[in-house]
């Protein structure tokens, strides 16, 4: 699975071979890992997208995430 992260400033980030998305809680700094991308929900929290590349971005800056098979 690959992902394109569309950033609100108009740029985009591509993560190939996405394995997991980590969300860091702003309340207690706990980390939630999501690998079922069909159920992905975007919150206003920091995210780390882990695949062949690693991208870290705050949820407030993400417009949308597009998942696809290459």
PDB file of N, CA and C in Angstrom:
ATOM      1  N   UNK A   1       0.857  -1.176   0.000  1.00  0.00           N
ATOM      2  CA  UNK A   1       0.000   0.000   0.000  1.00  0.00           C
ATOM      3  C   UNK A   1       0.895   1.228   0.000  1.00  0.00           C
ATOM      4  N   UNK A   2       0.547   2.204  -0.806  1.00  0.00           N
ATOM      5  CA  UNK A   2       1.246   3.479  -0.852  1.00  0.00           C
ATOM      6  C   UNK A   2       0.274   4.569  -0.401  1.00  0.00           C
ATOM      7  N   UNK A   3       0.818   5.710  -0.004  1.00  0.00           N
ATOM      8  CA  UNK A   3      -0.032   6.818   0.437  1.00  0.00           C
ATOM      9  C   UNK A   3       0.509   8.135  -0.089  1.00  0.00           C
ATOM     10  N   UNK A   4      -0.416   8.990  -0.488  1.00  0.00           N
ATOM     11  CA  UNK A   4      -0.087  10.374  -0.809  1.00  0.00           C
ATOM     12  C   UNK A   4      -0.742  11.230   0.268  1.00  0.00           C
ATOM     13  N   UNK A   5       0.069  11.992   0.962  1.00  0.00           N
ATOM     14  CA  UNK A   5      -0.415  12.888   2.002  1.00  0.00           C
ATOM     15  C   UNK A   5      -0.485  14.279   1.396  1.00  0.00           C
ATOM     16  N   UNK A   6      -1.688  14.792   1.233  1.00  0.00           N
ATOM     17  CA  UNK A   6      -1.882  16.125   0.671  1.00  0.00           C
ATOM     18  C   UNK A   6      -1.846  17.135   1.814  1.00  0.00           C
ATOM     19  N   UNK A   7      -0.889  18.051   1.737  1.00  0.00           N
ATOM     20  CA  UNK A   7      -0.682  19.040   2.787  1.00  0.00           C
ATOM     21  C   UNK A   7      -1.480  20.298   2.446  1.00  0.00           C
ATOM     22  N   UNK A   8      -1.972  20.979   3.464  1.00  0.00           N
ATOM     23  CA  UNK A   8      -2.806  22.162   3.251  1.00  0.00           C
ATOM     24  C   UNK A   8      -2.085  23.295   2.526  1.00  0.00           C
ATOM     25  N   UNK A   9      -0.744  23.299   2.525  1.00  0.00           N
ATOM     26  CA  UNK A   9      -0.015  24.344   1.805  1.00  0.00           C
ATOM     27  C   UNK A   9       0.078  24.062   0.308  1.00  0.00           C
ATOM     28  N   UNK A  10      -0.528  22.942  -0.145  1.00  0.00           N
ATOM     29  CA  UNK A  10      -0.539  22.601  -1.565  1.00  0.00           C
ATOM     30  C   UNK A  10       0.477  21.546  -1.951  1.00  0.00           C
ATOM     31  N   UNK A  11       1.429  21.259  -1.104  1.00  0.00           N
ATOM     32  CA  UNK A  11       2.429  20.238  -1.403  1.00  0.00           C
ATOM     33  C   UNK A  11       1.872  18.846  -1.080  1.00  0.00           C
ATOM     34  N   UNK A  12       2.621  17.834  -1.441  1.00  0.00           N
ATOM     35  CA  UNK A  12       2.220  16.472  -1.112  1.00  0.00           C
ATOM     36  C   UNK A  12       3.447  15.646  -0.763  1.00  0.00           C
ATOM     37  N   UNK A  13       3.220  14.601   0.024  1.00  0.00           N
ATOM     38  CA  UNK A  13       4.272  13.694   0.458  1.00  0.00           C
ATOM     39  C   UNK A  13       3.825  12.290   0.079  1.00  0.00           C
ATOM     40  N   UNK A  14       4.699  11.533  -0.589  1.00  0.00           N
ATOM     41  CA  UNK A  14       4.389  10.153  -0.957  1.00  0.00           C
ATOM     42  C   UNK A  14       5.188   9.210  -0.067  1.00  0.00           C
ATOM     43  N   UNK A  15       4.494   8.228   0.485  1.00  0.00           N
ATOM     44  CA  UNK A  15       5.148   7.185   1.276  1.00  0.00           C
ATOM     45  C   UNK A  15       4.848   5.859   0.591  1.00  0.00           C
ATOM     46  N   UNK A  16       5.878   5.224   0.061  1.00  0.00           N
ATOM     47  CA  UNK A  16       5.742   3.927  -0.611  1.00  0.00           C
ATOM     48  C   UNK A  16       5.795   2.807   0.426  1.00  0.00           C
ATOM     49  N   UNK A  17       5.120   1.699   0.111  1.00  0.00           N
ATOM     50  CA  UNK A  17       5.122   0.509   0.970  1.00  0.00           C
ATOM     51  C   UNK A  17       4.753   0.833   2.414  1.00  0.00           C
ATOM     52  N   UNK A  18       3.675   1.595   2.563  1.00  0.00           N
ATOM     53  CA  UNK A  18       3.216   2.006   3.887  1.00  0.00           C
ATOM     54  C   UNK A  18       2.883   0.781   4.728  1.00  0.00           C
ATOM     55  N   UNK A  19       3.475   0.712   5.912  1.00  0.00           N
ATOM     56  CA  UNK A  19       3.243  -0.420   6.810  1.00  0.00           C
ATOM     57  C   UNK A  19       2.397  -0.042   8.011  1.00  0.00           C
ATOM     58  N   UNK A  20       2.608   1.153   8.534  1.00  0.00           N
ATOM     59  CA  UNK A  20       1.884   1.562   9.733  1.00  0.00           C
ATOM     60  C   UNK A  20       1.814   3.088   9.793  1.00  0.00           C
ATOM     61  N   UNK A  21       0.746   3.575  10.407  1.00  0.00           N
ATOM     62  CA  UNK A  21       0.610   4.999  10.696  1.00  0.00           C
ATOM     63  C   UNK A  21       0.547   5.114  12.212  1.00  0.00           C
ATOM     64  N   UNK A  22       1.426   5.935  12.767  1.00  0.00           N
ATOM     65  CA  UNK A  22       1.452   6.145  14.206  1.00  0.00           C
ATOM     66  C   UNK A  22       0.887   7.520  14.518  1.00  0.00           C
ATOM     67  N   UNK A  23      -0.039   7.556  15.483  1.00  0.00           N
ATOM     68  CA  UNK A  23      -0.626   8.826  15.921  1.00  0.00           C
ATOM     69  C   UNK A  23      -0.213   9.056  17.362  1.00  0.00           C
ATOM     70  N   UNK A  24       0.311  10.226  17.634  1.00  0.00           N
ATOM     71  CA  UNK A  24       0.776  10.571  18.969  1.00  0.00           C
ATOM     72  C   UNK A  24      -0.293  11.411  19.659  1.00  0.00           C
ATOM     73  N   UNK A  25      -0.764  10.938  20.793  1.00  0.00           N
ATOM     74  CA  UNK A  25      -1.793  11.647  21.544  1.00  0.00           C
ATOM     75  C   UNK A  25      -1.252  12.962  22.076  1.00  0.00           C
ATOM     76  N   UNK A  26      -2.022  14.021  21.921  1.00  0.00           N
ATOM     77  CA  UNK A  26      -1.619  15.322  22.457  1.00  0.00           C
ATOM     78  C   UNK A  26      -1.931  15.415  23.950  1.00  0.00           C
ATOM     79  N   UNK A  27      -2.707  14.452  24.471  1.00  0.00           N
ATOM     80  CA  UNK A  27      -3.057  14.463  25.899  1.00  0.00           C
ATOM     81  C   UNK A  27      -1.976  13.840  26.765  1.00  0.00           C
ATOM     82  N   UNK A  28      -1.520  12.636  26.368  1.00  0.00           N
ATOM     83  CA  UNK A  28      -0.584  11.912  27.230  1.00  0.00           C
ATOM     84  C   UNK A  28       0.631  11.363  26.483  1.00  0.00           C
ATOM     85  N   UNK A  29       0.813  11.746  25.253  1.00  0.00           N
ATOM     86  CA  UNK A  29       1.945  11.316  24.408  1.00  0.00           C
ATOM     87  C   UNK A  29       1.958   9.822  24.116  1.00  0.00           C
ATOM     88  N   UNK A  30       0.843   9.132  24.352  1.00  0.00           N
ATOM     89  CA  UNK A  30       0.775   7.715  23.988  1.00  0.00           C
ATOM     90  C   UNK A  30       0.724   7.603  22.465  1.00  0.00           C
ATOM     91  N   UNK A  31       1.135   6.445  21.959  1.00  0.00           N
ATOM     92  CA  UNK A  31       1.190   6.228  20.516  1.00  0.00           C
ATOM     93  C   UNK A  31       0.195   5.142  20.132  1.00  0.00           C
ATOM     94  N   UNK A  32      -0.654   5.460  19.162  1.00  0.00           N
ATOM     95  CA  UNK A  32      -1.597   4.501  18.603  1.00  0.00           C
ATOM     96  C   UNK A  32      -1.109   4.129  17.215  1.00  0.00           C
ATOM     97  N   UNK A  33      -1.037   2.819  16.937  1.00  0.00           N
ATOM     98  CA  UNK A  33      -0.597   2.352  15.624  1.00  0.00           C
ATOM     99  C   UNK A  33      -1.784   1.836  14.832  1.00  0.00           C
ATOM    100  N   UNK A  34      -1.869   2.245  13.583  1.00  0.00           N
ATOM    101  CA  UNK A  34      -2.956   1.836  12.685  1.00  0.00           C
ATOM    102  C   UNK A  34      -2.357   1.191  11.447  1.00  0.00           C
ATOM    103  N   UNK A  35      -2.753  -0.046  11.169  1.00  0.00           N
ATOM    104  CA  UNK A  35      -2.319  -0.698   9.931  1.00  0.00           C
ATOM    105  C   UNK A  35      -3.490  -1.192   9.105  1.00  0.00           C
ATOM    106  N   UNK A  36      -4.700  -0.901   9.551  1.00  0.00           N
ATOM    107  CA  UNK A  36      -5.901  -1.146   8.763  1.00  0.00           C
ATOM    108  C   UNK A  36      -6.322   0.207   8.183  1.00  0.00           C
ATOM    109  N   UNK A  37      -5.819   0.499   6.991  1.00  0.00           N
ATOM    110  CA  UNK A  37      -5.986   1.838   6.429  1.00  0.00           C
ATOM    111  C   UNK A  37      -7.413   2.122   5.966  1.00  0.00           C
ATOM    112  N   UNK A  38      -8.247   1.094   5.843  1.00  0.00           N
ATOM    113  CA  UNK A  38      -9.649   1.310   5.483  1.00  0.00           C
ATOM    114  C   UNK A  38     -10.389   2.049   6.583  1.00  0.00           C
ATOM    115  N   UNK A  39      -9.912   1.937   7.814  1.00  0.00           N
ATOM    116  CA  UNK A  39     -10.562   2.574   8.957  1.00  0.00           C
ATOM    117  C   UNK A  39      -9.834   3.824   9.433  1.00  0.00           C
ATOM    118  N   UNK A  40      -8.903   4.342   8.621  1.00  0.00           N
ATOM    119  CA  UNK A  40      -8.103   5.493   9.031  1.00  0.00           C
ATOM    120  C   UNK A  40      -8.970   6.731   9.187  1.00  0.00           C
ATOM    121  N   UNK A  41      -8.819   7.386  10.341  1.00  0.00           N
ATOM    122  CA  UNK A  41      -9.522   8.636  10.630  1.00  0.00           C
ATOM    123  C   UNK A  41      -8.473   9.675  10.986  1.00  0.00           C
ATOM    124  N   UNK A  42      -8.609  10.853  10.438  1.00  0.00           N
ATOM    125  CA  UNK A  42      -7.640  11.931  10.649  1.00  0.00           C
ATOM    126  C   UNK A  42      -8.059  12.786  11.845  1.00  0.00           C
ATOM    127  N   UNK A  43      -7.152  12.905  12.814  1.00  0.00           N
ATOM    128  CA  UNK A  43      -7.365  13.741  13.995  1.00  0.00           C
ATOM    129  C   UNK A  43      -6.342  14.881  13.983  1.00  0.00           C
ATOM    130  N   UNK A  44      -6.519  15.831  14.868  1.00  0.00           N
ATOM    131  CA  UNK A  44      -5.572  16.937  14.998  1.00  0.00           C
ATOM    132  C   UNK A  44      -4.455  16.541  15.951  1.00  0.00           C
ATOM    133  N   UNK A  45      -3.682  15.559  15.534  1.00  0.00           N
ATOM    134  CA  UNK A  45      -2.565  15.022  16.315  1.00  0.00           C
ATOM    135  C   UNK A  45      -1.367  14.854  15.395  1.00  0.00           C
ATOM    136  N   UNK A  46      -0.185  14.746  15.950  1.00  0.00           N
ATOM    137  CA  UNK A  46       0.988  14.440  15.125  1.00  0.00           C
ATOM    138  C   UNK A  46       0.918  13.006  14.594  1.00  0.00           C
ATOM    139  N   UNK A  47       1.356  12.818  13.353  1.00  0.00           N
ATOM    140  CA  UNK A  47       1.349  11.504  12.709  1.00  0.00           C
ATOM    141  C   UNK A  47       2.736  11.163  12.206  1.00  0.00           C
ATOM    142  N   UNK A  48       3.042   9.864  12.224  1.00  0.00           N
ATOM    143  CA  UNK A  48       4.249   9.344  11.604  1.00  0.00           C
ATOM    144  C   UNK A  48       3.811   8.241  10.654  1.00  0.00           C
ATOM    145  N   UNK A  49       4.082   8.414   9.367  1.00  0.00           N
ATOM    146  CA  UNK A  49       3.755   7.433   8.336  1.00  0.00           C
ATOM    147  C   UNK A  49       5.026   6.644   8.058  1.00  0.00           C
ATOM    148  N   UNK A  50       4.975   5.321   8.276  1.00  0.00           N
ATOM    149  CA  UNK A  50       6.174   4.488   8.176  1.00  0.00           C
ATOM    150  C   UNK A  50       6.034   3.513   7.016  1.00  0.00           C
ATOM    151  N   UNK A  51       6.956   3.595   6.093  1.00  0.00           N
ATOM    152  CA  UNK A  51       7.021   2.693   4.945  1.00  0.00           C
ATOM    153  C   UNK A  51       8.453   2.648   4.475  1.00  0.00           C
ATOM    154  N   UNK A  52       8.667   2.635   3.155  1.00  0.00           N
ATOM    155  CA  UNK A  52      10.026   2.723   2.620  1.00  0.00           C
ATOM    156  C   UNK A  52      10.668   4.040   3.026  1.00  0.00           C
ATOM    157  N   UNK A  53       9.833   5.051   3.176  1.00  0.00           N
ATOM    158  CA  UNK A  53      10.237   6.353   3.700  1.00  0.00           C
ATOM    159  C   UNK A  53       9.462   6.581   4.987  1.00  0.00           C
ATOM    160  N   UNK A  54       9.870   7.570   5.741  1.00  0.00           N
ATOM    161  CA  UNK A  54       9.158   7.951   6.959  1.00  0.00           C
ATOM    162  C   UNK A  54       8.797   9.422   6.846  1.00  0.00           C
ATOM    163  N   UNK A  55       7.520   9.726   7.100  1.00  0.00           N
ATOM    164  CA  UNK A  55       7.065  11.121   7.062  1.00  0.00           C
ATOM    165  C   UNK A  55       6.385  11.441   8.389  1.00  0.00           C
ATOM    166  N   UNK A  56       6.738  12.567   8.946  1.00  0.00           N
ATOM    167  CA  UNK A  56       6.139  13.035  10.189  1.00  0.00           C
ATOM    168  C   UNK A  56       5.456  14.365   9.909  1.00  0.00           C
ATOM    169  N   UNK A  57       4.180  14.456  10.277  1.00  0.00           N
ATOM    170  CA  UNK A  57       3.428  15.679   9.999  1.00  0.00           C
ATOM    171  C   UNK A  57       2.281  15.802  11.002  1.00  0.00           C
ATOM    172  N   UNK A  58       1.963  17.019  11.358  1.00  0.00           N
ATOM    173  CA  UNK A  58       0.859  17.266  12.272  1.00  0.00           C
ATOM    174  C   UNK A  58      -0.460  17.155  11.518  1.00  0.00           C
ATOM    175  N   UNK A  59      -1.427  16.521  12.137  1.00  0.00           N
ATOM    176  CA  UNK A  59      -2.745  16.343  11.518  1.00  0.00           C
ATOM    177  C   UNK A  59      -3.412  17.645  11.128  1.00  0.00           C
ATOM    178  N   UNK A  60      -3.107  18.731  11.830  1.00  0.00           N
ATOM    179  CA  UNK A  60      -3.670  20.042  11.484  1.00  0.00           C
ATOM    180  C   UNK A  60      -3.227  20.503  10.105  1.00  0.00           C
ATOM    181  N   UNK A  61      -2.109  19.971   9.616  1.00  0.00           N
ATOM    182  CA  UNK A  61      -1.565  20.396   8.325  1.00  0.00           C
ATOM    183  C   UNK A  61      -1.948  19.469   7.177  1.00  0.00           C
ATOM    184  N   UNK A  62      -2.665  18.389   7.464  1.00  0.00           N
ATOM    185  CA  UNK A  62      -3.042  17.423   6.438  1.00  0.00           C
ATOM    186  C   UNK A  62      -4.429  17.748   5.894  1.00  0.00           C
ATOM    187  N   UNK A  63      -4.520  17.875   4.576  1.00  0.00           N
ATOM    188  CA  UNK A  63      -5.822  18.083   3.936  1.00  0.00           C
ATOM    189  C   UNK A  63      -6.532  16.743   3.756  1.00  0.00           C
ATOM    190  N   UNK A  64      -5.799  15.745   3.225  1.00  0.00           N
ATOM    191  CA  UNK A  64      -6.328  14.390   3.106  1.00  0.00           C
ATOM    192  C   UNK A  64      -5.193  13.415   2.859  1.00  0.00           C
ATOM    193  N   UNK A  65      -5.494  12.128   3.004  1.00  0.00           N
ATOM    194  CA  UNK A  65      -4.536  11.064   2.703  1.00  0.00           C
ATOM    195  C   UNK A  65      -5.192  10.134   1.692  1.00  0.00           C
ATOM    196  N   UNK A  66      -4.492   9.874   0.591  1.00  0.00           N
ATOM    197  CA  UNK A  66      -4.982   8.998  -0.469  1.00  0.00           C
ATOM    198  C   UNK A  66      -4.157   7.713  -0.432  1.00  0.00           C
ATOM    199  N   UNK A  67      -4.817   6.574  -0.226  1.00  0.00           N
ATOM    200  CA  UNK A  67      -4.156   5.276  -0.193  1.00  0.00           C
ATOM    201  C   UNK A  67      -4.383   4.563  -1.518  1.00  0.00           C
ATOM    202  N   UNK A  68      -3.334   3.884  -2.030  1.00  0.00           N
ATOM    203  CA  UNK A  68      -3.479   3.176  -3.298  1.00  0.00           C
ATOM    204  C   UNK A  68      -2.479   2.029  -3.388  1.00  0.00           C
ATOM    205  N   UNK A  69      -2.791   1.072  -4.240  1.00  0.00           N
ATOM    206  CA  UNK A  69      -1.885  -0.040  -4.526  1.00  0.00           C
ATOM    207  C   UNK A  69      -1.110   0.302  -5.799  1.00  0.00           C
ATOM    208  N   UNK A  70       0.196   0.139  -5.751  1.00  0.00           N
ATOM    209  CA  UNK A  70       1.027   0.447  -6.925  1.00  0.00           C
ATOM    210  C   UNK A  70       1.226  -0.793  -7.771  1.00  0.00           C
TER     211      UNK A  70
END
